[in-house]
Amino acid sequence: MSFEGYNEFRCGNGHTDAADVYEKQPTACRECGERWVKKRMIDCTNGRHAGKWREVEYRPRFKDYVAKGYSSGPHSERI
């Protein structure tokens, strides 16, 4: 048995979009270009179960890793 479902996204302007869990997930609204502020998973494996809306957190562009010395490659100063 495999998992079936999709993620639903909502931007700050109230627009929604969805993507299958096995596809590339969108990072911004197609209508207005705003980043997502909420998301939830819809599980369709055995019926339809909608999860709670949760805040979307965006991670900084890995500057925290460079600052801590985890990246020491030739291009680490460009991150």
Coordinates of C-alpha atoms in Angstrom, one line a residue:
M1 CA 0.0 0.0 0.0
S2 CA 1.4 3.4 -0.9
F3 CA 0.7 6.9 0.4
E4 CA -1.5 9.1 -1.8
G5 CA -2.1 12.8 -1.1
Y6 CA -1.2 16.4 -1.8
N7 CA -0.1 19.6 -0.1
E8 CA -2.3 22.7 -0.1
F9 CA -0.8 26.1 0.2
R10 CA -2.2 29.6 1.0
C11 CA -0.5 32.9 0.4
G12 CA -0.9 36.1 2.5
N13 CA -3.4 37.4 -0.1
G14 CA -5.7 34.3 0.4
H15 CA -4.9 32.5 -2.9
T16 CA -4.5 28.8 -2.7
D17 CA -2.6 26.2 -4.7
A18 CA -2.0 22.5 -4.4
A19 CA 0.7 20.0 -5.5
D20 CA 1.0 16.2 -5.3
V21 CA 3.3 15.1 -2.5
Y22 CA 5.6 13.4 -5.0
E23 CA 6.0 16.5 -7.2
K24 CA 8.2 19.5 -6.8
Q25 CA 6.5 21.8 -4.2
P26 CA 5.8 25.5 -5.2
T27 CA 7.6 28.2 -3.1
A28 CA 5.4 31.2 -4.2
C29 CA 1.8 31.9 -5.3
R30 CA 1.3 31.6 -9.1
E31 CA -1.3 34.5 -9.0
C32 CA 0.5 37.2 -7.1
G33 CA 4.1 35.9 -6.5
E34 CA 3.8 36.1 -2.6
R35 CA 5.4 33.4 -0.5
W36 CA 3.2 30.9 1.2
V37 CA 2.2 31.6 4.7
K38 CA 0.2 28.5 5.5
K39 CA 0.2 24.9 4.2
R40 CA -1.6 21.6 5.0
M41 CA -1.4 18.0 3.9
I42 CA -4.4 16.2 2.4
D43 CA -4.2 12.4 2.9
C44 CA -6.1 10.6 0.2
T45 CA -4.8 7.1 1.0
N46 CA -8.0 5.7 2.7
G47 CA -10.5 8.5 2.0
R48 CA -9.8 12.2 2.4
H49 CA -8.3 13.5 5.6
A50 CA -7.3 17.2 5.7
G51 CA -4.6 18.1 8.2
K52 CA -4.4 21.4 10.1
W53 CA -3.2 24.6 8.5
R54 CA 0.4 25.3 9.6
E55 CA 2.7 28.2 9.3
V56 CA 5.3 27.9 6.5
E57 CA 8.9 28.6 7.7
Y58 CA 11.6 29.6 5.2
R59 CA 15.1 28.8 6.1
P60 CA 17.9 31.4 5.4
R61 CA 20.1 30.5 2.5
F62 CA 22.4 28.3 4.6
K63 CA 24.4 31.3 5.9
D64 CA 24.1 29.6 9.3
Y65 CA 26.2 26.6 8.1
V66 CA 28.9 28.9 6.6
A67 CA 29.1 30.9 9.8
K68 CA 29.5 27.7 11.9
G69 CA 32.2 26.4 9.6
Y70 CA 30.3 23.5 8.1
S71 CA 31.1 24.7 4.6
S72 CA 34.7 25.1 3.6
G73 CA 34.5 24.6 -0.2
P74 CA 36.0 27.0 -2.7
H75 CA 32.7 28.9 -3.2
S76 CA 31.6 29.0 0.4
E77 CA 32.1 32.7 0.6
R78 CA 29.6 33.2 -2.1
I79 CA 26.7 31.6 -0.2

